[in-house]
Short mmCIF file of N, CA and C in Angstrom, two decimals:
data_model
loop_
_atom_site.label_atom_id
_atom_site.label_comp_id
_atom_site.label_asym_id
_atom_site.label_seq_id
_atom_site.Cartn_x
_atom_site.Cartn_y
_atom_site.Cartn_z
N UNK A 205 79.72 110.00 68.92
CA UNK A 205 80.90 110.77 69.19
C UNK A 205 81.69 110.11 70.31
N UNK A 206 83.39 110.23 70.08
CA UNK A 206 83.55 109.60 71.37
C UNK A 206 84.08 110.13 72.64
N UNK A 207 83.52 111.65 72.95
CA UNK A 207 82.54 111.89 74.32
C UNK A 207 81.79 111.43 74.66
N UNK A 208 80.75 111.22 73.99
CA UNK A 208 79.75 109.73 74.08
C UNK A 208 80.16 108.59 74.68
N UNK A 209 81.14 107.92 73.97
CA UNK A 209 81.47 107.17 74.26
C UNK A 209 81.66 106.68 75.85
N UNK A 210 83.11 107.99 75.95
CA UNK A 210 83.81 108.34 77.40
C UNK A 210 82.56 108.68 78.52
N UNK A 211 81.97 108.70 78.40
CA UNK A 211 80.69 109.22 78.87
C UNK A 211 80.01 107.64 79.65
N UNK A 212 79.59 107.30 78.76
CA UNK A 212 78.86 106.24 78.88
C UNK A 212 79.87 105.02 79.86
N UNK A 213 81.23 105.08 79.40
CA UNK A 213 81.93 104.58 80.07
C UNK A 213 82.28 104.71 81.69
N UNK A 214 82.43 106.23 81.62
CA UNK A 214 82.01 106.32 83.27
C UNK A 214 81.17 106.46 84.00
N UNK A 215 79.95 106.19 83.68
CA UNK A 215 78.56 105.81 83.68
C UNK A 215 78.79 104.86 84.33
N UNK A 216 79.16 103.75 83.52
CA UNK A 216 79.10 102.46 83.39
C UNK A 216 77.78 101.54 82.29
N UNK A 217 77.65 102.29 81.34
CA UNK A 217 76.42 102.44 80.69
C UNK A 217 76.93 101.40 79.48
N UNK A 218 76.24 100.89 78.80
CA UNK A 218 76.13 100.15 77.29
C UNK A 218 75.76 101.20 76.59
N UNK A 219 76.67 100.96 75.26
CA UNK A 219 76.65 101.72 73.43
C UNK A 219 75.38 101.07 73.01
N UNK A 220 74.56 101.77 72.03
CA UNK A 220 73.62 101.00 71.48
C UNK A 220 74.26 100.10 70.79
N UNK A 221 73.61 99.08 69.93
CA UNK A 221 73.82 97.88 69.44
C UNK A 221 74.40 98.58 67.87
N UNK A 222 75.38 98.06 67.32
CA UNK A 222 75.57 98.22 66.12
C UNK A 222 76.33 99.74 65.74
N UNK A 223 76.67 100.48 66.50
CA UNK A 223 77.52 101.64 66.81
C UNK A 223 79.14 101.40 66.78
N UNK A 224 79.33 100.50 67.84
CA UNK A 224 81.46 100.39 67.67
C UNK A 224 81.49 98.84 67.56
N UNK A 225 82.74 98.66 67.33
CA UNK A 225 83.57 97.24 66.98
C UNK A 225 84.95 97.36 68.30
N UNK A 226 85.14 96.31 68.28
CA UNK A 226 86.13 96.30 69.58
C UNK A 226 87.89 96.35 68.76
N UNK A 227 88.90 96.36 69.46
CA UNK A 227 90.30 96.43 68.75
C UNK A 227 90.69 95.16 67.86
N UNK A 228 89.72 94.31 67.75
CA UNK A 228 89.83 92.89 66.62
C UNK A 228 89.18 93.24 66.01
N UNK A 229 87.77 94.01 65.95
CA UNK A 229 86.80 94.52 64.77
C UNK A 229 85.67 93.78 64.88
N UNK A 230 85.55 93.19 66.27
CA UNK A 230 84.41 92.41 66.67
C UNK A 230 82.93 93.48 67.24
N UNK A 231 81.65 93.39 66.78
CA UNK A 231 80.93 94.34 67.40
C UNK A 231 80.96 94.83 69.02
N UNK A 232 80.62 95.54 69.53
CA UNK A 232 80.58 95.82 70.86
C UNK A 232 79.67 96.90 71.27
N UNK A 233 79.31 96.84 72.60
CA UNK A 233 78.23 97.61 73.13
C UNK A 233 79.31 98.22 74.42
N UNK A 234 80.32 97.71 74.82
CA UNK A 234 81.46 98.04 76.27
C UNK A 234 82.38 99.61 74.99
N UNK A 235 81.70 100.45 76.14
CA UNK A 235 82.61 101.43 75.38
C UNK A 235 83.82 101.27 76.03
N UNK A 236 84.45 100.86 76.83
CA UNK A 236 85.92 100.73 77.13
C UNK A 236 86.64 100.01 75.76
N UNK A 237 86.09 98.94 75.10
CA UNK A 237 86.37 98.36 73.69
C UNK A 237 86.50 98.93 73.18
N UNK A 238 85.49 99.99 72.90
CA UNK A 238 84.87 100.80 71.64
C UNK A 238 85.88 101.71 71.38
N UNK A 239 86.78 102.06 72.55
CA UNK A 239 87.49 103.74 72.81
C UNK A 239 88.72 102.85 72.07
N UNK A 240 88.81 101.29 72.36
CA UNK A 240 90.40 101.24 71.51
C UNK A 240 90.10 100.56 70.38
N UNK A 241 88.86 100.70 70.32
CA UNK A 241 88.47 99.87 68.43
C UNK A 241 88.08 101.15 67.98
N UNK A 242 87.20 100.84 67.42
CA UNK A 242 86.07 102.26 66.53
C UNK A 242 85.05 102.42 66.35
N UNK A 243 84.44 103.64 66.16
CA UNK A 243 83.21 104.13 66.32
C UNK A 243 82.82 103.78 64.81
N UNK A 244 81.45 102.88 64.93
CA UNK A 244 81.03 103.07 63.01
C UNK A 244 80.38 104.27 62.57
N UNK A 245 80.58 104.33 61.04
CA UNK A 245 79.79 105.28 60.62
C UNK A 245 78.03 105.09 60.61
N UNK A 246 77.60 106.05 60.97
CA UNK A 246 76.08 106.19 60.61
C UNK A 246 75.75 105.97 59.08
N UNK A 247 74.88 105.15 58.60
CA UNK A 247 74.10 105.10 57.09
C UNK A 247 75.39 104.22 56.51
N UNK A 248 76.12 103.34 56.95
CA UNK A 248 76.55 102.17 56.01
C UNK A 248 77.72 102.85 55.33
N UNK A 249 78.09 101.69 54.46
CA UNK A 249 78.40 102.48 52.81
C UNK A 249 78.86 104.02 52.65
N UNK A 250 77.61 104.38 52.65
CA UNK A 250 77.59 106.18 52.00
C UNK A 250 77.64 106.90 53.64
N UNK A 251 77.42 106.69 54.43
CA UNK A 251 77.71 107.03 55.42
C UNK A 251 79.07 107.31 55.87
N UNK A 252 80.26 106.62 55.57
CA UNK A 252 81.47 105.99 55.57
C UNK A 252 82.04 107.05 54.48
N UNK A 253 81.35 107.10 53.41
CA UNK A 253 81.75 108.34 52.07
C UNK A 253 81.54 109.38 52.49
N UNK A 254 80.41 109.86 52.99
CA UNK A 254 80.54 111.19 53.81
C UNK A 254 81.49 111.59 54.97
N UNK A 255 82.00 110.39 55.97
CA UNK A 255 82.68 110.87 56.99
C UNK A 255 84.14 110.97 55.97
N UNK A 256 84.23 110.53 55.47
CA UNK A 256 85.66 110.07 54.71
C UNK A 256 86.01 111.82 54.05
N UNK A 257 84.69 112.21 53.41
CA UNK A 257 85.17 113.60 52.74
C UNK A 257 85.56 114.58 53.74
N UNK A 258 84.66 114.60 54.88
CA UNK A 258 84.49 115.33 56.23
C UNK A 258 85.99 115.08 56.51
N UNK A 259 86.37 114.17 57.02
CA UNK A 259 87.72 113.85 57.45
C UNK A 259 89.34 114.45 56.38
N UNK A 260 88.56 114.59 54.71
CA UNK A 260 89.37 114.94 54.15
C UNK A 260 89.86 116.40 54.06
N UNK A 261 88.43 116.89 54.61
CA UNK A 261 88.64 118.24 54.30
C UNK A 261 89.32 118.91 55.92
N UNK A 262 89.18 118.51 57.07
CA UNK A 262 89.88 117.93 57.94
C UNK A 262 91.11 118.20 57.84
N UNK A 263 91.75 117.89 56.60
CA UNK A 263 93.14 117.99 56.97
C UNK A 263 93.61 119.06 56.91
N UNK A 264 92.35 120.28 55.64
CA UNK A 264 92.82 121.46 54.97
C UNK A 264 92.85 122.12 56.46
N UNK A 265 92.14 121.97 57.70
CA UNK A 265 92.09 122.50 58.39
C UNK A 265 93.24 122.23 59.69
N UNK A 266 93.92 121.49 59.32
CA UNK A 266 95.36 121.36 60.22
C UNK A 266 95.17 119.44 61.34
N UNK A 267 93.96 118.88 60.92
CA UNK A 267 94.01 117.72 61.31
C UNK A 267 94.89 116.80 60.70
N UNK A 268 95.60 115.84 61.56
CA UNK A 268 96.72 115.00 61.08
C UNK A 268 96.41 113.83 60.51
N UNK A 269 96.67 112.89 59.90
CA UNK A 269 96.11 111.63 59.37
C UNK A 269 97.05 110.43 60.96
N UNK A 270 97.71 110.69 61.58
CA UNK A 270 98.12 109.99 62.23
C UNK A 270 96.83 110.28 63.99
N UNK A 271 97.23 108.97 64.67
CA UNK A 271 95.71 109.07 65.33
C UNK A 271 95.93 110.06 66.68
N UNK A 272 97.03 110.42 67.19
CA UNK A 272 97.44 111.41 68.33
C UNK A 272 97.00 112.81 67.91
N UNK A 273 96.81 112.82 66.45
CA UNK A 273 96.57 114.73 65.98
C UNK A 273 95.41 113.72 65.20
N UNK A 274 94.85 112.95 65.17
CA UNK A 274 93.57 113.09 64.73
C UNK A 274 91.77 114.06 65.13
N UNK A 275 92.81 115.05 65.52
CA UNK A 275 91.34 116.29 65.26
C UNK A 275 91.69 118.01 64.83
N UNK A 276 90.81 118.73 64.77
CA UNK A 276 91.07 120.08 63.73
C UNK A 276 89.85 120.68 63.69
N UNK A 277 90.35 122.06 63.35
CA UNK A 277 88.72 122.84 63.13
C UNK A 277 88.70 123.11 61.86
N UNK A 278 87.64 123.03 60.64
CA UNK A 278 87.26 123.61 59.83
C UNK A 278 85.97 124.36 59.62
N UNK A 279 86.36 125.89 59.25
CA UNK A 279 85.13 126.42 58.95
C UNK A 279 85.13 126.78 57.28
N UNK A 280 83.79 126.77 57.34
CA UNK A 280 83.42 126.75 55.84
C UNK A 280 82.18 128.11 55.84
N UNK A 281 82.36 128.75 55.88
CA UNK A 281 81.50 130.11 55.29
C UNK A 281 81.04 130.33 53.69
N UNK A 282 79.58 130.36 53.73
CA UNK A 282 78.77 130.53 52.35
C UNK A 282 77.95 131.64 52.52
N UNK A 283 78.38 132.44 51.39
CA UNK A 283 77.53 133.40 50.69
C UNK A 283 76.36 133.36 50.13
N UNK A 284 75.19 132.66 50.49
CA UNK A 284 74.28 132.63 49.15
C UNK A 284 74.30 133.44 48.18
N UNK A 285 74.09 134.48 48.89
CA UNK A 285 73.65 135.56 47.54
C UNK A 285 74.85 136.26 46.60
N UNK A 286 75.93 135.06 46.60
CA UNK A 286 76.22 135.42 45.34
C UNK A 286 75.95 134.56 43.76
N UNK A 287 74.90 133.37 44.52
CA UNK A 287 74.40 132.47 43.51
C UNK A 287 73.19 132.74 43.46
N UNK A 288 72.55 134.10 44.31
CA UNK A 288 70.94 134.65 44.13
C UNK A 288 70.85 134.87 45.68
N UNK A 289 69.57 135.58 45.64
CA UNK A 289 69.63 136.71 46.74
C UNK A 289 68.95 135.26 47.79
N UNK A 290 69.33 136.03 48.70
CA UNK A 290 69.73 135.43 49.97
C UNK A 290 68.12 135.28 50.62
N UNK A 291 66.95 136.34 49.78
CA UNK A 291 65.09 135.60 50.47
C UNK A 291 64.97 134.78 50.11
N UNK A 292 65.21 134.90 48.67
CA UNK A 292 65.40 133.56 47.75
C UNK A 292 65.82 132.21 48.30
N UNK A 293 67.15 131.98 48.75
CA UNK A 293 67.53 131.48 49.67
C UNK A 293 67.05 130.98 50.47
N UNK A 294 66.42 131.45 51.27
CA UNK A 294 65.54 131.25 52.92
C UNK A 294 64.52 131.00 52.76
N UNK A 295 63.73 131.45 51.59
CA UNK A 295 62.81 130.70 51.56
C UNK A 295 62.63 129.18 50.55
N UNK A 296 63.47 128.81 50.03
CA UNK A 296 63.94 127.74 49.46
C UNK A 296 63.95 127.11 50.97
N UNK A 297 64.98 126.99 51.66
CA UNK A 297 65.18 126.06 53.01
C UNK A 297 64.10 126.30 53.68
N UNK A 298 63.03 127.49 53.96
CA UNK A 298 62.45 126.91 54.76
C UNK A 298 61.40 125.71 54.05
N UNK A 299 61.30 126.38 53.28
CA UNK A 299 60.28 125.21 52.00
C UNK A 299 60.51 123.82 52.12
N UNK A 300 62.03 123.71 52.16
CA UNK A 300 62.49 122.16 52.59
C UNK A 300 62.85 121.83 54.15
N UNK A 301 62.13 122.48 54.46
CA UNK A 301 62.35 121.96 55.80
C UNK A 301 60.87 121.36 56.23
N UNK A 302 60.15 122.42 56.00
CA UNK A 302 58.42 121.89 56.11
C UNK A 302 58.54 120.63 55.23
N UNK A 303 58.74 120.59 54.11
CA UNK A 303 58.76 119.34 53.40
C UNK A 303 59.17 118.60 54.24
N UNK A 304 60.31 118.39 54.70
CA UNK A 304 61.03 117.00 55.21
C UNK A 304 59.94 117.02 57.09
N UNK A 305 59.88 117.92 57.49
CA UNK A 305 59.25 117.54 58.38
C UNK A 305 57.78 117.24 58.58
N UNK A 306 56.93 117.15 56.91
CA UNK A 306 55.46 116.92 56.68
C UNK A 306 56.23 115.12 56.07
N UNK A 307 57.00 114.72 56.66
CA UNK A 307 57.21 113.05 55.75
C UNK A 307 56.38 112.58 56.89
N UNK A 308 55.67 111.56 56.47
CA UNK A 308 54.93 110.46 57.67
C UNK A 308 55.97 109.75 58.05
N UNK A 309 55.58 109.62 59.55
CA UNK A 309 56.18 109.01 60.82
C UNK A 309 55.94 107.97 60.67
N UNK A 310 57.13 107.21 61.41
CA UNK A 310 56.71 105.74 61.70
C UNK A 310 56.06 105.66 62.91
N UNK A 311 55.53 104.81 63.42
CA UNK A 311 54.67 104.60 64.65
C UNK A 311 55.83 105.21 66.21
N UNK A 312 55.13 105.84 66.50
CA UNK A 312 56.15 106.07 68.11
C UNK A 312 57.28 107.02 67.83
N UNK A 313 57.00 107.18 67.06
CA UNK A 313 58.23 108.90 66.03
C UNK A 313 56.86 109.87 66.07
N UNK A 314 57.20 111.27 67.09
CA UNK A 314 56.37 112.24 67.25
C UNK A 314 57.09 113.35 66.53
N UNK A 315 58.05 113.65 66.05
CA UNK A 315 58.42 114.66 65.08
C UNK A 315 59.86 114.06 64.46
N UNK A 316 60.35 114.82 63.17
CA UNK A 316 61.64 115.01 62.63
C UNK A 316 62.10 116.08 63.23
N UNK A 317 63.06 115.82 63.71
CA UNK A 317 64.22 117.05 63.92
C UNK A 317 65.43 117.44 62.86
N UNK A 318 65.17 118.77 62.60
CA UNK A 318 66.80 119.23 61.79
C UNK A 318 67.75 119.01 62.48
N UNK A 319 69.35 119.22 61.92
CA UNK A 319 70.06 119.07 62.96
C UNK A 319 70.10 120.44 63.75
N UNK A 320 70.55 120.55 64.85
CA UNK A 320 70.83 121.35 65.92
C UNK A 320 69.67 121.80 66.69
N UNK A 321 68.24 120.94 66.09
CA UNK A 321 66.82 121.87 66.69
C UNK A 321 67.21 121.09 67.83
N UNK A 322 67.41 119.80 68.38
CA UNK A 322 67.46 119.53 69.60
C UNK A 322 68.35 120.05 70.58
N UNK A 323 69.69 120.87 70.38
CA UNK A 323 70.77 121.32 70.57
C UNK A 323 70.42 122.80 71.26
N UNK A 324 69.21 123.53 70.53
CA UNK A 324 68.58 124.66 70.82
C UNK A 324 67.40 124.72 71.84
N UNK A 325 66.75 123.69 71.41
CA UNK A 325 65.78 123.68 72.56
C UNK A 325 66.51 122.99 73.96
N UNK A 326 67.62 122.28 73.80
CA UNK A 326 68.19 122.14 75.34
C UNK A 326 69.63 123.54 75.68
N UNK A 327 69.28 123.92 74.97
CA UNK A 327 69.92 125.36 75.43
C UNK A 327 69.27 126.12 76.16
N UNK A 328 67.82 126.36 75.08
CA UNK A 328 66.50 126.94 76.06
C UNK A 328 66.27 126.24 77.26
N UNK A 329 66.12 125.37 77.41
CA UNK A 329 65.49 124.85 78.69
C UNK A 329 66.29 125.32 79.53
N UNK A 330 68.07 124.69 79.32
CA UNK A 330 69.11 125.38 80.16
C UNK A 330 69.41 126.18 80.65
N UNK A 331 68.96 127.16 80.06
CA UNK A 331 68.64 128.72 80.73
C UNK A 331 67.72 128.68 81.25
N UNK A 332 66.51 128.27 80.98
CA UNK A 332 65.22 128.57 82.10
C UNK A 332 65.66 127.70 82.68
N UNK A 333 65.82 126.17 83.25
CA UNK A 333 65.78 125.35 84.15
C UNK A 333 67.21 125.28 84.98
N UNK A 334 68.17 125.17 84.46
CA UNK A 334 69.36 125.16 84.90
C UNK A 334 70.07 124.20 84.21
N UNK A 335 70.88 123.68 84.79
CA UNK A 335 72.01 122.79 83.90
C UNK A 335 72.52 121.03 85.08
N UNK A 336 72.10 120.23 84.63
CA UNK A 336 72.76 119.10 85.42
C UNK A 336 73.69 118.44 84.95
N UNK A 337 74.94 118.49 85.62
CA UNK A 337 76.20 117.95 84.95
C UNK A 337 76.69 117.02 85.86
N UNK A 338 77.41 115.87 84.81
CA UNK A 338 77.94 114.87 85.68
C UNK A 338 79.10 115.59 86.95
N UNK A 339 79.00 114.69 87.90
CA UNK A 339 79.74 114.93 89.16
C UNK A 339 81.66 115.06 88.79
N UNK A 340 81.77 114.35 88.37
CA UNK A 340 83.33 114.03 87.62
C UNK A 340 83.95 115.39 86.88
N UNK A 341 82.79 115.69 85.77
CA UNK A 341 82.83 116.91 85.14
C UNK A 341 83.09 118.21 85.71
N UNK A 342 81.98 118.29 86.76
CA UNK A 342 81.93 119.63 87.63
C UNK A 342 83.22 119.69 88.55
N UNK A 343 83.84 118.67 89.28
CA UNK A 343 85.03 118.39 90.15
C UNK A 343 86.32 118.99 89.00
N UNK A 344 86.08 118.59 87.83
CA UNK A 344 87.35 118.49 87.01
C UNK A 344 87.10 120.51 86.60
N UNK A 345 85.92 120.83 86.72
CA UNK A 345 85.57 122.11 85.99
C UNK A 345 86.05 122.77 87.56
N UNK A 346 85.96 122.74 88.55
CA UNK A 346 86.39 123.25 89.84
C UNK A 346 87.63 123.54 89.81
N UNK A 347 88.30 122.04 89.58
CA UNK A 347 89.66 122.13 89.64
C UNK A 347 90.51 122.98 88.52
N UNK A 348 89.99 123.19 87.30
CA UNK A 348 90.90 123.78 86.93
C UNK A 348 90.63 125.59 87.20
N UNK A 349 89.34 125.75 88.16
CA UNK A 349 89.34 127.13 88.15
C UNK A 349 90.08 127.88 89.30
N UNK A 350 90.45 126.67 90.21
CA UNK A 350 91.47 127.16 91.67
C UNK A 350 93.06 127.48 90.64
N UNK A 351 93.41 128.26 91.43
CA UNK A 351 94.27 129.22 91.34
C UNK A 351 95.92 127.95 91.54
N UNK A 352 96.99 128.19 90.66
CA UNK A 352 97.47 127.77 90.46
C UNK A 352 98.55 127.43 91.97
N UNK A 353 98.88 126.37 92.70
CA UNK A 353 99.95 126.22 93.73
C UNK A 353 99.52 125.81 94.69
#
């Protein structure tokens, strides 16, 4: 993502390897490059087909194809149970979830994560432990809470 990116940049941190291309389309690890080249897609090919639909549907949601309004919200709300009841449902996914997370590991891989399980358990922690945020962030989160003049 390129919060990520921006991130890493004022860090002063390196992109992993094979992530962005610089504004000639040369690889790069300097996210200062990266922010005026581009971020690659994850999984190649079909990776690139998925962001492409994502991006298409994108537009239904008021995102621009030009790069100043290149962002937008889309929500997409599903009913299961009007294609069958909704235990049915749940227990179908959880079924595939144990599946995908009983696949053998590669060496030094201690679990699969779904998406957002990591997202939740640092929520949890966040609440029990607290929250550490960059210095830049918190100054900029200060400033906009003082009172206007």
């Amino acid at each position: 993502m390129m919060t990520e990116v921006m991130l890493r940049e004022r860090l002063g941190e390196l992109l992993p390897e094979g992530v962005a291309i610089g504004p000639g389309g040369e690889p790069t690890r300097d996210p200062a490059l990266a922010r005026r080249g581009a971020l690659l897609p994850f999984g190649g090919y079909k990776g690139f087909g998925l962001a492409l639909m994502i991006q298409a549907l994108g537009l239904l949601a008021g995102s621009g194809s030009e790069q100043e309004s290149d962002s937008g919200y889309l929500f997409i709300a599903f009913r299961p149970d009007l294609v069958g009841t909704a235990d049915v449902f749940n227990r179908r996914v959880t079924q595939l979830i144990k599946r995908i997370k009983a696949t053998p590991r590669q060496p030094g891989i201690n679990e699969i994560r779904i998406p957002s399980e990591r997202a939740f358990r640092s929520r949890e922690r966040a609440i029990r432990d607290g929250l550490k945020i960059d210095r830049l962030v918190f100054d900029a989160l200060v400033a906009l809470r003082a009172p206007p003049g």
